[in-house]
Amino acid sequence: MELIVERWFNGPVTLAGLRGRVVLVYAFQMRCLGCVEHSIPQAKRAHASFPADRVQVIGLHTVFENHDAQSADALTAFVAEHDLHFPIGIDSPAPGESMPRTMRLYDMQGTPTLIAIDKRGLRRRQHLGHLDDAQLEGLVDALVAED
């Protein structure tokens, strides 16, 4: 299932175009404390430490509350302030709904959410909350090692 994105920073990318690599999608909100303190720093570490030809990190700004405070302009400043260089998409709003389209499609329950997609493009893990670095490394290593 493709991410439904209305705007990209450091992109665009598609999941179909990333087949052959493990993809880590970090769904976050700028005003989510767990995202800012744990998920975003982990995404930066993952982007810096895993080989780019095997693992792609993507951020997905999926806003379901405080919409006015988390605009595209605010995200532009956030990306610069946090020195984020991996692709980050803004989840497309669903007209008349508070929950954006990708969040609904993937049945996310909140943020932060980590979605791990294998080299064939299959969602292999979806985790609400913080996954520690050792668990993430084990998950990525196992997915990278698969044929």
PDB file of C-alpha atoms in Angstrom:
ATOM      1  CA  MET A   1       0.000   0.000   0.000  1.00  0.00           C
ATOM      2  CA  GLU A   2       1.489   3.309  -1.055  1.00  0.00           C
ATOM      3  CA  LEU A   3       1.731   6.231   1.304  1.00  0.00           C
ATOM      4  CA  ILE A   4      -0.800   8.917   0.394  1.00  0.00           C
ATOM      5  CA  VAL A   5       1.258  12.094   0.590  1.00  0.00           C
ATOM      6  CA  GLU A   6       0.282  15.640  -0.313  1.00  0.00           C
ATOM      7  CA  ARG A   7       3.806  17.120  -0.121  1.00  0.00           C
ATOM      8  CA  TRP A   8       7.359  15.822   0.227  1.00  0.00           C
ATOM      9  CA  PHE A   9      10.476  17.169   1.886  1.00  0.00           C
ATOM     10  CA  ASN A  10      13.725  15.535   0.696  1.00  0.00           C
ATOM     11  CA  GLY A  11      11.657  13.465  -1.734  1.00  0.00           C
ATOM     12  CA  PRO A  12       9.480  12.254  -3.338  1.00  0.00           C
ATOM     13  CA  VAL A  13       9.758   8.502  -2.949  1.00  0.00           C
ATOM     14  CA  THR A  14       7.348   5.654  -3.529  1.00  0.00           C
ATOM     15  CA  LEU A  15       7.224   2.301  -1.802  1.00  0.00           C
ATOM     16  CA  ALA A  16       7.086   0.613  -5.219  1.00  0.00           C
ATOM     17  CA  GLY A  17      10.274   2.432  -6.182  1.00  0.00           C
ATOM     18  CA  LEU A  18      11.987   1.196  -3.018  1.00  0.00           C
ATOM     19  CA  ARG A  19      11.402  -2.524  -3.638  1.00  0.00           C
ATOM     20  CA  GLY A  20      14.567  -4.432  -2.882  1.00  0.00           C
ATOM     21  CA  ARG A  21      15.236  -2.332   0.219  1.00  0.00           C
ATOM     22  CA  VAL A  22      13.835  -2.519   3.729  1.00  0.00           C
ATOM     23  CA  VAL A  23      11.751   0.582   4.440  1.00  0.00           C
ATOM     24  CA  LEU A  24      11.223   2.091   7.881  1.00  0.00           C
ATOM     25  CA  VAL A  25       8.311   4.524   7.991  1.00  0.00           C
ATOM     26  CA  TYR A  26       8.236   6.733  11.068  1.00  0.00           C
ATOM     27  CA  ALA A  27       4.755   8.244  11.445  1.00  0.00           C
ATOM     28  CA  PHE A  28       4.952  11.277  13.710  1.00  0.00           C
ATOM     29  CA  GLN A  29       3.510  14.629  14.690  1.00  0.00           C
ATOM     30  CA  MET A  30       5.617  17.657  15.574  1.00  0.00           C
ATOM     31  CA  ARG A  31       3.599  18.210  18.762  1.00  0.00           C
ATOM     32  CA  CYS A  32       3.927  14.611  19.961  1.00  0.00           C
ATOM     33  CA  LEU A  33       6.447  14.443  22.807  1.00  0.00           C
ATOM     34  CA  GLY A  34       7.248  10.754  22.208  1.00  0.00           C
ATOM     35  CA  CYS A  35       7.877  11.522  18.539  1.00  0.00           C
ATOM     36  CA  VAL A  36      10.203  14.447  19.223  1.00  0.00           C
ATOM     37  CA  GLU A  37      12.102  12.791  22.079  1.00  0.00           C
ATOM     38  CA  HIS A  38      12.352   9.224  20.745  1.00  0.00           C
ATOM     39  CA  SER A  39      11.039   8.540  17.249  1.00  0.00           C
ATOM     40  CA  ILE A  40      12.652  11.399  15.317  1.00  0.00           C
ATOM     41  CA  PRO A  41      16.092  10.929  16.937  1.00  0.00           C
ATOM     42  CA  GLN A  42      15.875   7.185  16.228  1.00  0.00           C
ATOM     43  CA  ALA A  43      14.915   7.854  12.608  1.00  0.00           C
ATOM     44  CA  LYS A  44      17.976  10.100  12.276  1.00  0.00           C
ATOM     45  CA  ARG A  45      20.226   7.410  13.765  1.00  0.00           C
ATOM     46  CA  ALA A  46      18.722   4.743  11.506  1.00  0.00           C
ATOM     47  CA  HIS A  47      19.162   6.956   8.441  1.00  0.00           C
ATOM     48  CA  ALA A  48      22.811   7.563   9.361  1.00  0.00           C
ATOM     49  CA  SER A  49      23.725   4.013  10.368  1.00  0.00           C
ATOM     50  CA  PHE A  50      21.952   1.593   8.030  1.00  0.00           C
ATOM     51  CA  PRO A  51      23.340   1.247   4.490  1.00  0.00           C
ATOM     52  CA  ALA A  52      21.287   3.423   2.117  1.00  0.00           C
ATOM     53  CA  ASP A  53      21.296   0.752  -0.590  1.00  0.00           C
ATOM     54  CA  ARG A  54      19.595  -1.701   1.806  1.00  0.00           C
ATOM     55  CA  VAL A  55      17.449   0.413   4.141  1.00  0.00           C
ATOM     56  CA  GLN A  56      15.376   3.531   3.455  1.00  0.00           C
ATOM     57  CA  VAL A  57      14.040   5.677   6.286  1.00  0.00           C
ATOM     58  CA  ILE A  58      10.910   7.751   5.602  1.00  0.00           C
ATOM     59  CA  GLY A  59       9.125  10.175   7.875  1.00  0.00           C
ATOM     60  CA  LEU A  60       5.361  10.550   7.606  1.00  0.00           C
ATOM     61  CA  HIS A  61       3.893  13.627   9.257  1.00  0.00           C
ATOM     62  CA  THR A  62       0.439  12.304  10.045  1.00  0.00           C
ATOM     63  CA  VAL A  63      -1.563  14.945  11.876  1.00  0.00           C
ATOM     64  CA  PHE A  64      -4.793  13.934  13.579  1.00  0.00           C
ATOM     65  CA  GLU A  65      -4.977  16.727  16.185  1.00  0.00           C
ATOM     66  CA  ASN A  66      -3.845  20.350  16.541  1.00  0.00           C
ATOM     67  CA  HIS A  67      -3.987  20.754  12.764  1.00  0.00           C
ATOM     68  CA  ASP A  68      -3.445  24.534  12.737  1.00  0.00           C
ATOM     69  CA  ALA A  69      -0.258  24.304  14.815  1.00  0.00           C
ATOM     70  CA  GLN A  70       1.230  21.575  12.589  1.00  0.00           C
ATOM     71  CA  SER A  71       1.026  23.192   9.151  1.00  0.00           C
ATOM     72  CA  ALA A  72       3.352  22.591   6.219  1.00  0.00           C
ATOM     73  CA  ASP A  73       5.145  25.858   7.058  1.00  0.00           C
ATOM     74  CA  ALA A  74       5.680  24.711  10.633  1.00  0.00           C
ATOM     75  CA  LEU A  75       6.966  21.366   9.354  1.00  0.00           C
ATOM     76  CA  THR A  76       9.419  23.171   7.071  1.00  0.00           C
ATOM     77  CA  ALA A  77      10.918  24.861  10.125  1.00  0.00           C
ATOM     78  CA  PHE A  78      10.860  21.586  12.100  1.00  0.00           C
ATOM     79  CA  VAL A  79      12.752  19.713   9.346  1.00  0.00           C
ATOM     80  CA  ALA A  80      15.426  22.427   9.283  1.00  0.00           C
ATOM     81  CA  GLU A  81      15.638  22.755  13.068  1.00  0.00           C
ATOM     82  CA  HIS A  82      16.078  19.006  13.547  1.00  0.00           C
ATOM     83  CA  ASP A  83      18.432  18.679  10.549  1.00  0.00           C
ATOM     84  CA  LEU A  84      16.367  15.921   8.899  1.00  0.00           C
ATOM     85  CA  HIS A  85      17.707  14.663   5.558  1.00  0.00           C
ATOM     86  CA  PHE A  86      15.580  11.588   4.873  1.00  0.00           C
ATOM     87  CA  PRO A  87      12.334  11.854   2.862  1.00  0.00           C
ATOM     88  CA  ILE A  88       9.394  13.178   4.858  1.00  0.00           C
ATOM     89  CA  GLY A  89       5.870  13.200   3.498  1.00  0.00           C
ATOM     90  CA  ILE A  90       2.817  15.031   4.777  1.00  0.00           C
ATOM     91  CA  ASP A  91      -0.004  12.522   5.090  1.00  0.00           C
ATOM     92  CA  SER A  92      -2.892  13.640   2.892  1.00  0.00           C
ATOM     93  CA  PRO A  93      -5.900  14.946   4.815  1.00  0.00           C
ATOM     94  CA  ALA A  94      -9.218  13.183   4.348  1.00  0.00           C
ATOM     95  CA  PRO A  95     -11.918  15.803   3.753  1.00  0.00           C
ATOM     96  CA  GLY A  96     -14.245  16.043   6.739  1.00  0.00           C
ATOM     97  CA  GLU A  97     -12.120  13.670   8.830  1.00  0.00           C
ATOM     98  CA  SER A  98      -9.568  14.374  11.545  1.00  0.00           C
ATOM     99  CA  MET A  99      -7.504  11.288  10.670  1.00  0.00           C
ATOM    100  CA  PRO A 100      -5.417  11.607   7.469  1.00  0.00           C
ATOM    101  CA  ARG A 101      -5.606   9.098   4.632  1.00  0.00           C
ATOM    102  CA  THR A 102      -2.441   6.995   5.129  1.00  0.00           C
ATOM    103  CA  MET A 103      -3.047   6.819   8.863  1.00  0.00           C
ATOM    104  CA  ARG A 104      -6.511   5.437   8.145  1.00  0.00           C
ATOM    105  CA  LEU A 105      -5.283   3.092   5.373  1.00  0.00           C
ATOM    106  CA  TYR A 106      -2.662   1.556   7.670  1.00  0.00           C
ATOM    107  CA  ASP A 107      -5.051   1.517  10.647  1.00  0.00           C
ATOM    108  CA  MET A 108      -2.622   3.459  12.832  1.00  0.00           C
ATOM    109  CA  GLN A 109      -3.788   4.095  16.370  1.00  0.00           C
ATOM    110  CA  GLY A 110      -1.618   7.141  17.060  1.00  0.00           C
ATOM    111  CA  THR A 111       1.907   8.484  16.969  1.00  0.00           C
ATOM    112  CA  PRO A 112       4.661   7.612  17.031  1.00  0.00           C
ATOM    113  CA  THR A 113       4.127   4.569  14.848  1.00  0.00           C
ATOM    114  CA  LEU A 114       6.905   2.617  13.177  1.00  0.00           C
ATOM    115  CA  ILE A 115       6.082   0.577  10.080  1.00  0.00           C
ATOM    116  CA  ALA A 116       8.693  -1.882   8.782  1.00  0.00           C
ATOM    117  CA  ILE A 117       8.285  -2.954   5.160  1.00  0.00           C
ATOM    118  CA  ASP A 118      10.330  -5.802   3.728  1.00  0.00           C
ATOM    119  CA  LYS A 119      12.209  -5.896   0.429  1.00  0.00           C
ATOM    120  CA  ARG A 120       9.140  -7.284  -1.361  1.00  0.00           C
ATOM    121  CA  GLY A 121       7.041  -4.339  -0.206  1.00  0.00           C
ATOM    122  CA  LEU A 122       5.114  -6.236   2.478  1.00  0.00           C
ATOM    123  CA  ARG A 123       4.341  -4.660   5.835  1.00  0.00           C
ATOM    124  CA  ARG A 124       6.072  -6.884   8.357  1.00  0.00           C
ATOM    125  CA  ARG A 125       5.706  -4.940  11.572  1.00  0.00           C
ATOM    126  CA  GLN A 126       3.693  -1.998  12.791  1.00  0.00           C
ATOM    127  CA  HIS A 127       4.450  -0.696  16.254  1.00  0.00           C
ATOM    128  CA  LEU A 128       2.700   2.075  18.173  1.00  0.00           C
ATOM    129  CA  GLY A 129       5.073   3.794  20.570  1.00  0.00           C
ATOM    130  CA  HIS A 130       8.822   3.649  20.902  1.00  0.00           C
ATOM    131  CA  LEU A 131      10.780   0.579  19.826  1.00  0.00           C
ATOM    132  CA  ASP A 132      14.220   0.535  21.410  1.00  0.00           C
ATOM    133  CA  ASP A 133      17.309   0.675  19.210  1.00  0.00           C
ATOM    134  CA  ALA A 134      18.356  -2.938  19.873  1.00  0.00           C
ATOM    135  CA  GLN A 135      14.922  -4.242  18.843  1.00  0.00           C
ATOM    136  CA  LEU A 136      14.991  -2.054  15.735  1.00  0.00           C
ATOM    137  CA  GLU A 137      18.456  -3.264  14.788  1.00  0.00           C
ATOM    138  CA  GLY A 138      17.400  -6.898  15.193  1.00  0.00           C
ATOM    139  CA  LEU A 139      14.290  -6.330  13.085  1.00  0.00           C
ATOM    140  CA  VAL A 140      16.197  -4.550  10.309  1.00  0.00           C
ATOM    141  CA  ASP A 141      19.023  -7.103  10.293  1.00  0.00           C
ATOM    142  CA  ALA A 142      16.506  -9.954   9.965  1.00  0.00           C
ATOM    143  CA  LEU A 143      14.625  -8.226   7.134  1.00  0.00           C
ATOM    144  CA  VAL A 144      17.822  -7.301   5.267  1.00  0.00           C
ATOM    145  CA  ALA A 145      19.061 -10.930   5.548  1.00  0.00           C
ATOM    146  CA  GLU A 146      15.924 -12.368   3.925  1.00  0.00           C
ATOM    147  CA  ASP A 147      16.026 -13.451   0.287  1.00  0.00           C
TER     148      ASP A 147
END
